[in-house]
Amino acid sequence: MTRKPLDTGADLRELVERLYPLCRSITGDGVRATLEILGEHIPLDVHEVPTGTQVLDWTVPQEWNIRDAWVKDPAGRKVVDFRESNLHVVGYSVPVAETMPLAALREHLHTLPEQPSLVPYRTSYYSPTWGFCLAQDTLDALPDGDYEVRIESTLDDGHLTYAEHVVPGEVTDEVLVSCHTCHPSLANDNLAGIAVAAALAQRLAAGKPHFTYRFLFMPGTIGAITWLARNTERLGKVKAGVVLACAGDPGSLTYKRSRRGDAEIDKVLEFVLSGKPHKILDFSPYGYDERQFCSPGFNLGVGSLTRTPYAGYPEYHTSADNLDFVSTEAMEDTLATLGEAFSVLDRNRRYVNLSPYGEPQLGKRGLYDSLGGRSDAKAAQMAMLWVLNLSDGEHSLLDVAQRSGLPFDSVVAAAHALQGAGLLKE
Amino acid sequence: MTRKPLDTGADLRELVERLYPLCRSITGDGVRATLEILGEHIPLDVHEVPTGTQVLDWTVPQEWNIRDAWVKDPAGRKVVDFRESNLHVVGYSVPVAETMPLAALREHLHTLPEQPSLVPYRTSYYSPTWGFCLAQDTLDALPDGDYEVRIESTLDDGHLTYAEHVVPGEVTDEVLVSCHTCHPSLANDNLAGIAVAAALAQRLAAGKPHFTYRFLFMPGTIGAITWLARNTERLGKVKAGVVLACAGDPGSLTYKRSRRGDAEIDKVLEFVLSGKPHKILDFSPYGYDERQFCSPGFNLGVGSLTRTPYAGYPEYHTSADNLDFVSTEAMEDTLATLGEAFSVLDRNRRYVNLSPYGEPQLGKRGLYDSLGGRSDAKAAQMAMLWVLNLSDGEHSLLDVAQRSGLPFDSVVAAAHALQGAGLLKE
Amino acid sequence: MTRKPLDTGADLRELVERLYPLCRSITGDGVRATLEILGEHIPLDVHEVPTGTQVLDWTVPQEWNIRDAWVKDPAGRKVVDFRESNLHVVGYSVPVAETMPLAALREHLHTLPEQPSLVPYRTSYYSPTWGFCLAQDTLDALPDGDYEVRIESTLDDGHLTYAEHVVPGEVTDEVLVSCHTCHPSLANDNLAGIAVAAALAQRLAAGKPHFTYRFLFMPGTIGAITWLARNTERLGKVKAGVVLACAGDPGSLTYKRSRRGDAEIDKVLEFVLSGKPHKILDFSPYGYDERQFCSPGFNLGVGSLTRTPYAGYPEYHTSADNLDFVSTEAMEDTLATLGEAFSVLDRNRRYVNLSPYGEPQLGKRGLYDSLGGRSDAKAAQMAMLWVLNLSDGEHSLLDVAQRSGLPFDSVVAAAHALQGAGLLKE
C-alpha cells in the first residue's frame, strides 16, 4: 500500500485540517477515525484494549461516543450546538434529554469569564456528569425560561484505542515519540504534534536509522499508562524519547528535560536548540505524558518538546486553538529541529582510541597536512585530534562536539575517518 | 514548678535586663546566678565539673570569683570601679592590692584608642595576670602620681558550670542549640541569644516536636569542649545543631554553614532565610562554638545563626554592647526565624512512593479534580504530583519544596494526604 | 665544570641572542649546537636516537642538515638567501640544484599575502619536497625569467637529539618541564622558553627542592613521542608537569589546563596566576607537547604555560618573531611566576590533625595569644585554626590557602609550627 507523503508544509497543514473536525476523546470512534486518516500516511499497528482492563493503578474506562447534542432556548432556537463545534460538549458527558429552567441549566454550563468570546475545553472522564461549554457572551445573552437539553451520547463497555508505528533501525534499542490523540477540535494541542510526528516517521524511514524509532499515538494519561502497562518488558530497550505536543503555535521551541535531567536526550536537545531561540525547562510532574514515562518507577530518559508549553498561551484549551492558530512555518521548524536532534542522537557513539599513547601519526595515513608551521589548522584535522583525545570510552561524539565547539557533523566525519584508518573502535 | 513564660518581646527584654548586670566568666558564681534566673523560665539540668578534669586536649581551670575591684588616683578618688561595670576588670584577673605609679599601672590598663569613649572586654583565662579595662578618654585624663589598685578576686579549685535543657521529642535523635554564657555585661553577645533560646525551648515544648531538642548553656570553648568530652557517645544521635549568638542587634540575620557545607541544617536555614534579608557565610574555624562541634574529628552538622556575625559590628566586645544595642524586634525576628527553621527541620522526611510506575489515579481516591481541561491546576494537586514524583527515597520534603517552588507546608500536607491514601510510606 | 649563571634578565637575553642564529629542526647539528650552548649553563644528558627507531606509533626520521641555499634571479643576484635567515628554507627540504622559470619556481615559494613584509616559517618533515619562504613583497618584485635554485641539504640516516637535565629532590616523584627545541630563528617560539627553563633549573638546584625536577629539551611532537616511548615506566613517578613555550612576548601569561582539568598543577597555576593579569584556557588537543603528555593513554597532569598562546599573535611563525619581539621583562616575569608556582607545588602537602576532637589548646603550647576578647585575630593563629580544621587527609595546604584566603606561605608556616608541636603529621 502506498502511503501519502508528508513532504511539504502544505501536506502537514492539510493533515491537520482533515483531523480538526473529528470529535476525539480518550476512547471512541473519533480516535479510530483519526488513526484511519493517519494510516494513509504511515502504517499503524492499532491496539484495542477492552474496558475494565487493569493497567498499573488504573482501569480502562467505558468507551464514549456521541452523535449529537444541543441546547434549545425557550423559543426553540439551538443556542449551543455540538455540530458547530465538538468543544461545546463536556467530554464523556452522560446522555441527557431534559427541559429545565436556565438557573438549573447554569450548573452544567462552563465558560471563560475572562475570555468571554471563547469556548473552553472541558472533560469529566472519571466522574459521570454532563455539561456544555460555551462563550460567556453567549451565556450572557440567554433569556430566562425553560431550556431543552439533549446529549445523544453512549457510555458502554468497549475499548481504548491507540496506535504504534515503528521505523526499524540497525539495532533494537528504541527511541520513543509519543503524541496524545485525545483532544477534539484543538489544532495546536495536539493535531500539529501528530502531523509533525508522522512526517518525521516518513523521513526517518527514508534514512535507514541506527536506532529503532517507535511512534505512539494514544490518549493522554490513560493511554500512556496502558502502553506502559503492556510494554514493561520492552522498557529496558528504550534509550530515549520525546513527548511531542503543541508543535505548531507561533512561539519559539521549548524543551522540558527528563526527570533525570542529564539523560542523553536532554543533552542532544539542548545542543541542537542552542543555535536558535528556545527555552529549556527543568522537569516537573505536570504537563503531558512525560509525567508517566518519568514516574519514579520508570524514570525513562524522556523529555518533552513543544513550542509554547502546556497552559502557556491564552488560546490553550479554548476554541481559539483553531486552524488559524497553527502556522505551517512553525510545524516545519518543529519537524526540522526534532529531525536534527534525532540525527545527532542516531549518530552519537562512544569510541575507544586504539592508539591512545601519544598522538598516532595521522600524516602517514593521509589524514594530516604534510606542510607544517601554518597556524590555520583545518577543522577536519582539529576534529580528528579532538576525537582521538576524548575517545576513552567515557565521552560520546556529542561530548566531543560540545567540548571542542566543532560542528557535530565534522566530529562524526572525523570519527569515521579514524575508524576507517583503524585508529578507533566503537 | 510553674515556669515564667517568654511569650512576648517584652518578656525577652526583661530577661536580658535581669541578666545584664551579672559578672559572668567561664566559671564562677556569675554563671550560677545566670542559670538560676534562666531556670525560672525553663527547667535546667546544671552540671558542675571539677577543676582539673581532663576534657579532650584541655583541663578544666580553677574557678574565678570576684567581689570588688577599683583603681584610686593620687587624690584617692575611684577612677576605675568594678561596681560601675564588670567590664572594667580583665576576666580571670588574679588578686592584687598594690600602690604604683601611673607608668607602671599602664601596663595593666587596656583601652580602645580608636573608640576612646568605650571600655573594652578582655580576659586572660590561661595566663595568670591582672588588668583593668577603661575608656581611652578616662586614661588620658589621669594625672601622674601613685595609684592604689585593688582586685578582690579568688582563683581556687572549684567547678565549671554549665546547663542543659531538653525538650523531648517522638524520637531520640537530637537537635542541639548552643549558647555561650561566659560573657559579663555584654547584651547582644550573648544575653540576647540566651533569651531567644529559652523562648524557643518553651515554644518547642508546646508543640510536641518530632526530634528531641537539647539546649546547651555553657561557657565558650572550654564549655563546649567539656560537653563534647562528656557526651561523645551521644554524638551519633545529633542530627543537626545551631550555635546561637548575637541574636538581638539591628543587623539582618546571618547563617554560617557547618563545616560539611551541605548538612541538612544548612539546607533548612538557607531555605528559610531565602525569603528575607540575610547573609550566608561558608564555614570558617573562627567564631563561636561551631569551632568545636565542627572540628574535623566530630564534624557535626552544626551551623551558627547570628544577626551581625562575630566581630562584625563596632560595639562588639565593648561597653557599647549594652541594653540599648539590643532591640526587642530583632530578638523576636531571630526567634521567629529559628522557630520556622526547626519547624521545617522537624517535619522534613523522606518518603517512598508505593505506586511508582506511572501516576497513581488520584481521582478515584478523592485527591484530584474530576473536571479536566482547566489550566489552573491547584497547588494541592501539584504538591501531590511533586511528592509522588520525587519520593524515591533520595529526596526529602525540603528537596521537593525547593525543586517545585511550592511552600513547604503544602508539600508536607500533600505527603500526609498521600500517606493517608496508602500511596506513600516513610 | 662551572656553569654560567642565568641570574639576571640580561643573562637570559644573552642566551636567547646566542641561540637565535642557529638553524634548528627536529634533527640535525643545529639542535646539537643549541644543546651545547645550553650546556654551558646547566649540565645536560644528551640522547641520540637512531633514525628508524620505532617510537609509539611513529618512526624516528632521517637526520636533516643544511649548509647553504639560495635563489638567483635571471640577473644572477641572490634574491632569497639562507645565510640571511634560516627561515628562508622550508625545514627538511630535500637537496635541489636546478634552473627553472619563475612560474615553475612559484610552486615552491611560500609567502604571507596578508603580512607582505614578513617571511613565514614552514616545514615538511614527513613528505619529501623542497621550498623557499620569502616576503610577499620580495616575490612581487621578482622579474620573469629563469631562476637558479640551490639547496645544499642532506637527509641521511642519523639521529634525533634531545637532552635532559635533572634537579634532584628529596623524593623521586618528578615534575616535568618540557621545551621544544626544533624551531630555527624564532625568538619567542621557543628560545625564550628554553632560556627561562634553564634559569629556573639553576634556581631550583640552589633551593634543594622536595620533588625531583626533570627538564626536557627536545623537538616538538616526535621528540615528546620519543621521550614518552623511552620512559613509559617512569611516568608513574610524574606528579606534574608544564610545557613551557612563548615565554617572552609582551602579552600576559596564559595557562592551559591539563586534560584532567583539575590536576594539582592546574590548581597551583590558577592559584599563583590569580593575583596578576592572566588567562586560563581549558585543555585542547592542539598546541605544544601537552598534546602528547595528555593523550588519553598517558593523561598526565601536564599543562602548558605561555604568554600569548600558540598561534595567538601576528608575529607567530614569521620572521617578526625575532629578538625585538622578546622582552627581558616578560622572560623575567615568566620565570618568577613559574618559580612561584613550583614553590607552591613543592611545599603542598596533606596533613592529618592528630588532635581532631575539638580544638587543641594552642595557648599551652605557646601558639595562641593569652589575652582574650580582642577582635583582631592574628593571621598566624587563623592559619593554624584553618590547617587544624582542614587537616583530615583530604585537603592539601593549597586547599587550605584557597578556602581561607590566607597567603600560602602563612599556611605552610602554620603547618610547620603545628607539626613541631606534635599536632600534625603528614
Short mmCIF file of N, CA, C and O in Angstrom, two decimals, chain C residues 347-425:
data_model
loop_
_atom_site.label_atom_id
_atom_site.label_comp_id
_atom_site.label_asym_id
_atom_site.label_seq_id
_atom_site.Cartn_x
_atom_site.Cartn_y
_atom_site.Cartn_z
N ARG C 347 55.82 22.59 48.14
CA ARG C 347 55.51 22.58 49.58
C ARG C 347 54.07 22.17 49.86
O ARG C 347 53.63 22.21 51.00
N ASN C 348 53.35 21.80 48.81
CA ASN C 348 51.94 21.49 49.01
C ASN C 348 51.77 20.05 49.50
O ASN C 348 51.95 19.10 48.76
N ARG C 349 51.41 19.93 50.80
CA ARG C 349 51.27 18.61 51.39
C ARG C 349 49.89 18.45 52.00
O ARG C 349 49.19 19.42 52.23
N ARG C 350 49.59 17.21 52.31
CA ARG C 350 48.38 16.89 53.07
C ARG C 350 48.79 16.45 54.46
O ARG C 350 49.70 15.62 54.60
N TYR C 351 48.14 16.98 55.46
CA TYR C 351 48.44 16.60 56.83
C TYR C 351 47.22 16.00 57.50
O TYR C 351 46.09 16.16 57.04
N VAL C 352 47.47 15.30 58.59
CA VAL C 352 46.38 14.79 59.42
C VAL C 352 46.51 15.42 60.80
O VAL C 352 47.58 15.38 61.41
N ASN C 353 45.43 16.01 61.25
CA ASN C 353 45.33 16.58 62.59
C ASN C 353 45.33 15.44 63.61
O ASN C 353 44.48 14.56 63.57
N LEU C 354 46.31 15.45 64.51
CA LEU C 354 46.43 14.37 65.49
C LEU C 354 45.57 14.64 66.72
O LEU C 354 45.49 13.81 67.62
N SER C 355 44.93 15.79 66.79
CA SER C 355 44.04 16.13 67.90
C SER C 355 42.74 16.66 67.32
O SER C 355 42.39 17.83 67.49
N PRO C 356 42.04 15.80 66.58
CA PRO C 356 40.94 16.30 65.75
C PRO C 356 39.62 16.51 66.49
O PRO C 356 38.67 17.01 65.90
N TYR C 357 39.56 16.13 67.77
CA TYR C 357 38.30 16.26 68.51
C TYR C 357 38.32 17.56 69.30
O TYR C 357 38.99 17.67 70.33
N GLY C 358 37.59 18.57 68.84
CA GLY C 358 37.68 19.91 69.41
C GLY C 358 39.00 20.52 68.99
O GLY C 358 39.87 19.86 68.41
N GLU C 359 39.14 21.80 69.29
CA GLU C 359 40.43 22.43 69.01
C GLU C 359 41.44 21.99 70.06
O GLU C 359 41.11 21.95 71.25
N PRO C 360 42.67 21.69 69.67
CA PRO C 360 43.71 21.51 70.70
C PRO C 360 43.97 22.86 71.37
O PRO C 360 43.73 23.91 70.78
N GLN C 361 44.45 22.80 72.62
CA GLN C 361 44.70 24.06 73.33
C GLN C 361 46.03 24.64 72.86
O GLN C 361 47.10 24.25 73.35
N LEU C 362 45.96 25.58 71.93
CA LEU C 362 47.18 26.14 71.37
C LEU C 362 47.93 26.99 72.40
O LEU C 362 49.16 27.05 72.38
N GLY C 363 47.17 27.62 73.30
CA GLY C 363 47.79 28.52 74.27
C GLY C 363 48.85 27.83 75.11
O GLY C 363 49.95 28.35 75.31
N LYS C 364 48.56 26.62 75.58
CA LYS C 364 49.53 25.96 76.47
C LYS C 364 50.78 25.53 75.71
O LYS C 364 51.78 25.17 76.32
N ARG C 365 50.71 25.56 74.40
CA ARG C 365 51.88 25.24 73.57
C ARG C 365 52.56 26.51 73.06
O ARG C 365 53.40 26.46 72.16
N GLY C 366 52.13 27.65 73.57
CA GLY C 366 52.75 28.91 73.17
C GLY C 366 52.36 29.36 71.77
O GLY C 366 53.04 30.18 71.17
N LEU C 367 51.27 28.80 71.22
CA LEU C 367 50.89 29.12 69.85
C LEU C 367 49.70 30.07 69.76
O LEU C 367 49.20 30.34 68.67
N TYR C 368 49.22 30.59 70.90
CA TYR C 368 47.99 31.38 70.87
C TYR C 368 48.13 32.51 71.86
O TYR C 368 48.69 32.34 72.94
N ASP C 369 47.61 33.67 71.52
CA ASP C 369 47.61 34.82 72.43
C ASP C 369 46.94 34.50 73.74
O ASP C 369 45.86 33.90 73.77
N SER C 370 47.54 34.96 74.84
CA SER C 370 46.92 34.69 76.13
C SER C 370 45.80 35.69 76.43
O SER C 370 44.89 35.38 77.18
N LEU C 371 45.83 36.87 75.83
CA LEU C 371 44.81 37.87 76.14
C LEU C 371 43.60 37.68 75.24
O LEU C 371 43.68 37.82 74.02
N GLY C 372 42.46 37.34 75.84
CA GLY C 372 41.26 37.07 75.05
C GLY C 372 40.38 38.29 74.88
O GLY C 372 40.55 39.29 75.58
N GLY C 373 39.44 38.18 73.95
CA GLY C 373 38.45 39.23 73.79
C GLY C 373 38.72 40.16 72.62
O GLY C 373 37.83 40.86 72.16
N ARG C 374 39.95 40.17 72.13
CA ARG C 374 40.27 41.07 71.02
C ARG C 374 39.69 40.54 69.72
O ARG C 374 39.61 39.34 69.50
N SER C 375 39.30 41.46 68.85
CA SER C 375 38.65 41.01 67.61
C SER C 375 39.64 40.89 66.46
O SER C 375 39.28 40.45 65.39
N ASP C 376 40.88 41.27 66.66
CA ASP C 376 41.85 41.22 65.56
C ASP C 376 42.71 39.96 65.65
O ASP C 376 43.89 40.01 65.97
N ALA C 377 42.08 38.83 65.41
CA ALA C 377 42.83 37.58 65.47
C ALA C 377 43.99 37.65 64.49
O ALA C 377 43.84 38.08 63.36
N LYS C 378 45.13 37.21 64.96
CA LYS C 378 46.30 37.32 64.10
C LYS C 378 46.26 36.29 62.98
O LYS C 378 45.77 35.17 63.15
N ALA C 379 46.83 36.69 61.85
CA ALA C 379 46.82 35.80 60.69
C ALA C 379 47.49 34.46 61.02
O ALA C 379 47.02 33.40 60.57
N ALA C 380 48.54 34.48 61.80
CA ALA C 380 49.24 33.24 62.12
C ALA C 380 48.31 32.29 62.89
O ALA C 380 48.31 31.07 62.65
N GLN C 381 47.52 32.85 63.80
CA GLN C 381 46.59 32.00 64.55
C GLN C 381 45.48 31.49 63.65
O GLN C 381 45.07 30.33 63.73
N MET C 382 44.96 32.39 62.80
CA MET C 382 43.93 31.95 61.86
C MET C 382 44.46 30.82 60.97
O MET C 382 43.75 29.85 60.70
N ALA C 383 45.68 30.97 60.53
CA ALA C 383 46.26 29.93 59.67
C ALA C 383 46.33 28.60 60.42
O ALA C 383 46.02 27.53 59.85
N MET C 384 46.70 28.64 61.68
CA MET C 384 46.75 27.38 62.44
C MET C 384 45.36 26.76 62.60
O MET C 384 45.18 25.56 62.45
N LEU C 385 44.37 27.62 62.89
CA LEU C 385 43.00 27.08 63.04
C LEU C 385 42.51 26.46 61.73
O LEU C 385 41.88 25.40 61.72
N TRP C 386 42.82 27.11 60.62
CA TRP C 386 42.40 26.57 59.33
C TRP C 386 43.11 25.24 59.04
O TRP C 386 42.48 24.29 58.57
N VAL C 387 44.41 25.21 59.27
CA VAL C 387 45.15 23.98 58.97
C VAL C 387 44.62 22.85 59.85
O VAL C 387 44.37 21.73 59.37
N LEU C 388 44.40 23.13 61.14
CA LEU C 388 43.88 22.08 62.02
C LEU C 388 42.51 21.61 61.53
O LEU C 388 42.22 20.42 61.48
N ASN C 389 41.67 22.57 61.15
CA ASN C 389 40.30 22.21 60.81
C ASN C 389 40.22 21.40 59.53
O ASN C 389 39.38 20.51 59.38
N LEU C 390 41.10 21.70 58.57
CA LEU C 390 41.01 21.02 57.27
C LEU C 390 42.00 19.86 57.13
O LEU C 390 42.01 19.20 56.09
N SER C 391 42.82 19.62 58.13
CA SER C 391 43.79 18.53 58.00
C SER C 391 43.14 17.21 58.35
O SER C 391 43.34 16.64 59.43
N ASP C 392 42.35 16.73 57.41
CA ASP C 392 41.63 15.47 57.58
C ASP C 392 42.10 14.47 56.53
O ASP C 392 41.45 13.47 56.29
N GLY C 393 43.25 14.78 55.91
CA GLY C 393 43.78 13.88 54.89
C GLY C 393 43.21 14.13 53.52
O GLY C 393 43.71 13.60 52.53
N GLU C 394 42.17 14.95 53.44
CA GLU C 394 41.55 15.20 52.14
C GLU C 394 41.93 16.56 51.56
O GLU C 394 41.73 16.81 50.38
N HIS C 395 42.44 17.44 52.40
CA HIS C 395 42.75 18.79 51.93
C HIS C 395 44.25 19.03 51.95
O HIS C 395 44.92 18.73 52.94
N SER C 396 44.75 19.61 50.88
CA SER C 396 46.16 19.99 50.83
C SER C 396 46.31 21.40 51.41
O SER C 396 45.33 22.12 51.61
N LEU C 397 47.55 21.80 51.63
CA LEU C 397 47.78 23.16 52.13
C LEU C 397 47.30 24.19 51.11
O LEU C 397 46.83 25.27 51.49
N LEU C 398 47.38 23.86 49.84
CA LEU C 398 46.84 24.78 48.83
C LEU C 398 45.33 24.92 48.99
O LEU C 398 44.78 26.02 48.88
N ASP C 399 44.66 23.81 49.24
CA ASP C 399 43.22 23.88 49.51
C ASP C 399 42.95 24.79 50.70
O ASP C 399 42.00 25.59 50.69
N VAL C 400 43.78 24.65 51.74
CA VAL C 400 43.59 25.49 52.93
C VAL C 400 43.77 26.96 52.57
O VAL C 400 42.97 27.81 52.96
N ALA C 401 44.80 27.26 51.80
CA ALA C 401 45.04 28.66 51.41
C ALA C 401 43.86 29.19 50.60
O ALA C 401 43.41 30.32 50.80
N GLN C 402 43.34 28.36 49.70
CA GLN C 402 42.24 28.83 48.87
C GLN C 402 40.96 29.01 49.67
O GLN C 402 40.25 29.98 49.51
N ARG C 403 40.67 28.05 50.54
CA ARG C 403 39.44 28.16 51.36
C ARG C 403 39.51 29.33 52.32
O ARG C 403 38.52 30.02 52.57
N SER C 404 40.68 29.54 52.90
CA SER C 404 40.81 30.56 53.94
C SER C 404 41.09 31.94 53.40
O SER C 404 40.87 32.94 54.09
N GLY C 405 41.59 32.02 52.18
CA GLY C 405 42.02 33.31 51.66
C GLY C 405 43.33 33.79 52.26
O GLY C 405 43.76 34.92 52.01
N LEU C 406 44.00 32.94 53.02
CA LEU C 406 45.27 33.32 53.62
C LEU C 406 46.42 33.05 52.65
O LEU C 406 46.32 32.19 51.79
N PRO C 407 47.55 33.78 52.80
CA PRO C 407 48.70 33.52 51.92
C PRO C 407 49.22 32.09 52.10
O PRO C 407 49.24 31.57 53.22
N PHE C 408 49.65 31.49 51.00
CA PHE C 408 50.16 30.12 51.06
C PHE C 408 51.32 30.01 52.04
O PHE C 408 51.41 29.04 52.80
N ASP C 409 52.19 31.02 52.06
CA ASP C 409 53.33 30.97 52.97
C ASP C 409 52.88 30.91 54.42
O ASP C 409 53.48 30.19 55.24
N SER C 410 51.84 31.65 54.78
CA SER C 410 51.33 31.62 56.15
C SER C 410 50.80 30.24 56.49
O SER C 410 50.96 29.73 57.61
N VAL C 411 50.14 29.63 55.52
CA VAL C 411 49.56 28.31 55.75
C VAL C 411 50.67 27.28 55.95
O VAL C 411 50.60 26.43 56.85
N VAL C 412 51.71 27.37 55.14
CA VAL C 412 52.85 26.45 55.30
C VAL C 412 53.51 26.66 56.66
O VAL C 412 53.81 25.70 57.38
N ALA C 413 53.69 27.94 57.04
CA ALA C 413 54.33 28.22 58.32
C ALA C 413 53.48 27.65 59.47
O ALA C 413 54.02 27.08 60.44
N ALA C 414 52.17 27.79 59.34
CA ALA C 414 51.28 27.26 60.39
C ALA C 414 51.41 25.75 60.47
O ALA C 414 51.49 25.17 61.57
N ALA C 415 51.44 25.10 59.32
CA ALA C 415 51.56 23.64 59.32
C ALA C 415 52.87 23.20 59.97
O ALA C 415 52.90 22.25 60.76
N HIS C 416 53.94 23.94 59.70
CA HIS C 416 55.23 23.56 60.30
C HIS C 416 55.20 23.78 61.81
O HIS C 416 55.71 22.96 62.59
N ALA C 417 54.59 24.89 62.24
CA ALA C 417 54.50 25.15 63.68
C ALA C 417 53.69 24.05 64.37
O ALA C 417 54.07 23.54 65.44
N LEU C 418 52.59 23.67 63.75
CA LEU C 418 51.72 22.64 64.35
C LEU C 418 52.41 21.28 64.35
O LEU C 418 52.28 20.49 65.29
N GLN C 419 53.13 21.02 63.27
CA GLN C 419 53.87 19.75 63.19
C GLN C 419 54.95 19.74 64.29
O GLN C 419 55.14 18.73 64.97
N GLY C 420 55.60 20.88 64.47
CA GLY C 420 56.62 20.99 65.51
C GLY C 420 56.04 20.77 66.90
O GLY C 420 56.72 20.24 67.80
N ALA C 421 54.78 21.14 67.08
CA ALA C 421 54.13 20.96 68.38
C ALA C 421 53.49 19.58 68.52
O ALA C 421 52.80 19.30 69.50
N GLY C 422 53.71 18.73 67.53
CA GLY C 422 53.18 17.37 67.61
C GLY C 422 51.69 17.26 67.32
O GLY C 422 51.05 16.24 67.60
N LEU C 423 51.11 18.29 66.72
CA LEU C 423 49.66 18.29 66.47
C LEU C 423 49.29 17.82 65.08
O LEU C 423 48.13 17.54 64.80
N LEU C 424 50.26 17.73 64.19
CA LEU C 424 50.00 17.32 62.80
C LEU C 424 50.99 16.25 62.42
O LEU C 424 52.13 16.23 62.90
N LYS C 425 50.59 15.38 61.51
CA LYS C 425 51.58 14.56 60.82
C LYS C 425 51.23 14.50 59.34
O LYS C 425 50.06 14.66 58.96
#
